[in-house]
Short mmCIF file of C-alpha atoms in Angstrom, two decimals:
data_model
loop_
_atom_site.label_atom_id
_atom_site.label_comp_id
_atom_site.label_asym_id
_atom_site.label_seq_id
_atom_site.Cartn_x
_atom_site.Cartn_y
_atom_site.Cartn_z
CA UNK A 1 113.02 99.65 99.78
CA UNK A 2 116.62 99.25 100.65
CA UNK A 3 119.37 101.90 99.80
CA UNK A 4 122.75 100.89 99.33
CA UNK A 5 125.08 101.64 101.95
CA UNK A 6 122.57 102.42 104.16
CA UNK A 7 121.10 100.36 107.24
CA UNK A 8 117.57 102.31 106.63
CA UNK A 9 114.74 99.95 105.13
CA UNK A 10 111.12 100.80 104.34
CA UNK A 11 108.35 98.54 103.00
CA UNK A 12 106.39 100.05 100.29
CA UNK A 13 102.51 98.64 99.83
CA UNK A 14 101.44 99.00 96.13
CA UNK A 15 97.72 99.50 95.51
CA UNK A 16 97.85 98.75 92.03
CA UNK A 17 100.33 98.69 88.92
CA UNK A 18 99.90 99.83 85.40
CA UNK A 19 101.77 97.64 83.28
CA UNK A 20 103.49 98.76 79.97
CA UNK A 21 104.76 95.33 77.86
CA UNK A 22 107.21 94.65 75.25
CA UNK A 23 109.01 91.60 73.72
CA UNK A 24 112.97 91.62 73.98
CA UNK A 25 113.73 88.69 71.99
CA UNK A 26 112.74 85.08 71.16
CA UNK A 27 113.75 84.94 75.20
CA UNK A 28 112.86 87.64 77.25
CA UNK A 29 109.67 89.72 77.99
CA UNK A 30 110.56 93.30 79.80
CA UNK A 31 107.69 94.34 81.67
CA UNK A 32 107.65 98.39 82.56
CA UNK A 33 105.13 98.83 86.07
CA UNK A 34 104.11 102.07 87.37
CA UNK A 35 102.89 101.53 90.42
CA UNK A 36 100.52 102.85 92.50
CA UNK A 37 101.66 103.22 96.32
CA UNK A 38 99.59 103.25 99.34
CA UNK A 39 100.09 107.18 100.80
CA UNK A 40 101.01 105.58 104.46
CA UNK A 41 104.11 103.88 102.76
CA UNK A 42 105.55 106.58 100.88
CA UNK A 43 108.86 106.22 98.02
CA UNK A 44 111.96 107.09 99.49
CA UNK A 45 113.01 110.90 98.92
CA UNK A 46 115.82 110.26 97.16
CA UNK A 47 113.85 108.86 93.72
CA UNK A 48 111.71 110.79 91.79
CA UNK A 49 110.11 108.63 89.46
CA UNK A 50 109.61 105.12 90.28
CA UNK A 51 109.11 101.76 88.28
CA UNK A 52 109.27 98.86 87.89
CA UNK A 53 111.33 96.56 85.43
CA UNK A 54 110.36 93.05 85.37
CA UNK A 55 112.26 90.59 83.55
CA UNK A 56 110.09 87.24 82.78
CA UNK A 57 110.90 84.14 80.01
CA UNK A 58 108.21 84.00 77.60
CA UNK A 59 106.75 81.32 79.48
CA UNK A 60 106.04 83.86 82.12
CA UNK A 61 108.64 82.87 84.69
CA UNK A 62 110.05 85.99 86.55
CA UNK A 63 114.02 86.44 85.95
CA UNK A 64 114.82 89.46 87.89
CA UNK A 65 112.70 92.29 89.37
CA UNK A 66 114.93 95.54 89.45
CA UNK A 67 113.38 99.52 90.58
CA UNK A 68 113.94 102.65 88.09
CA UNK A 69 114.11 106.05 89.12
CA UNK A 70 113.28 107.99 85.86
CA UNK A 71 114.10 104.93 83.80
CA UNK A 72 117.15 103.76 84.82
CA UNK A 73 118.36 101.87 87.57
CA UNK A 74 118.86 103.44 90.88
CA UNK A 75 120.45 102.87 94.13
CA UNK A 76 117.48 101.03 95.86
CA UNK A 77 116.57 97.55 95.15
CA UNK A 78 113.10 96.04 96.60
CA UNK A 79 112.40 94.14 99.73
CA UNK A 80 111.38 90.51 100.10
CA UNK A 81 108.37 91.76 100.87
CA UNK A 82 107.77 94.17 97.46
CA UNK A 83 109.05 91.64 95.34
CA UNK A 84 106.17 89.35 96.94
CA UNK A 85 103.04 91.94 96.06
CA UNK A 86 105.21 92.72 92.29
CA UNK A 87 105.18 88.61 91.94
CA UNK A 88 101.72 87.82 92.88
CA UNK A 89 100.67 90.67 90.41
CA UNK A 90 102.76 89.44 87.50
CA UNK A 91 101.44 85.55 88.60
CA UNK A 92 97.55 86.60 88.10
CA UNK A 93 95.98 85.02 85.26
CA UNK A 94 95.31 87.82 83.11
CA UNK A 95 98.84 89.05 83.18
CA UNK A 96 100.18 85.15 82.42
CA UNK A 97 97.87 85.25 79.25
CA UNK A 98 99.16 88.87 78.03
CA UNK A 99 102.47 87.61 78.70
CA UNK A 100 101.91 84.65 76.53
CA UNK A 101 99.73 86.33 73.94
CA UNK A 102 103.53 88.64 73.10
CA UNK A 103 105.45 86.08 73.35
CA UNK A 104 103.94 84.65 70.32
CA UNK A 105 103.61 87.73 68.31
#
């Protein structure tokens, strides 16, 4: 993770991710994870609660990928490197289908 104004960068390794789903509008899908991180890559001090807010089209295509800290944004944002593992997650099969199955409700 990267904090703003600083020069300071550590790369987080998530295990897992329990996703939480809801339809914005006839355009948007938001996309609540709570990850699970690996215990030799630990979240920064500074946030206490940490998700994940992922922004995808109804077709599944990823818009924006932002961190919370209790809910809201924070003063992080993810590395290249993050965003990769958060991707590949949101790319698996079974979370394209459950991404398409709400956009059609």
């Amino acid at each position: 993770m990267i904090q703003y104004g600083s020069d300071t960068i550590t790369a987080l390794r998530f295990l897992s991710f329990k996703p939480q789903m809801e339809r914005r509008d006839t355009q948007w899908i938001d996309i609540e994870l709570r990850p699970e991180i690996a215990a030799e890559t630990p979240v920064p001090a500074e946030i206490t609660d940490l998700t994940v807010l992922v922004i995808c089209t109804h077709g599944g295509v990823i818009a924006q990928i932002v961190p919370h800290d209790e809910g809201t944004d924070c003063e992080f944002q993810f590395t290249f490197e993050e965003k990769e593992q958060i991707r590949s997650y949101i790319e698996q099969a079974d979370m394209q289908a459950a991404i398409a199955n709400l956009a059609r409700n």
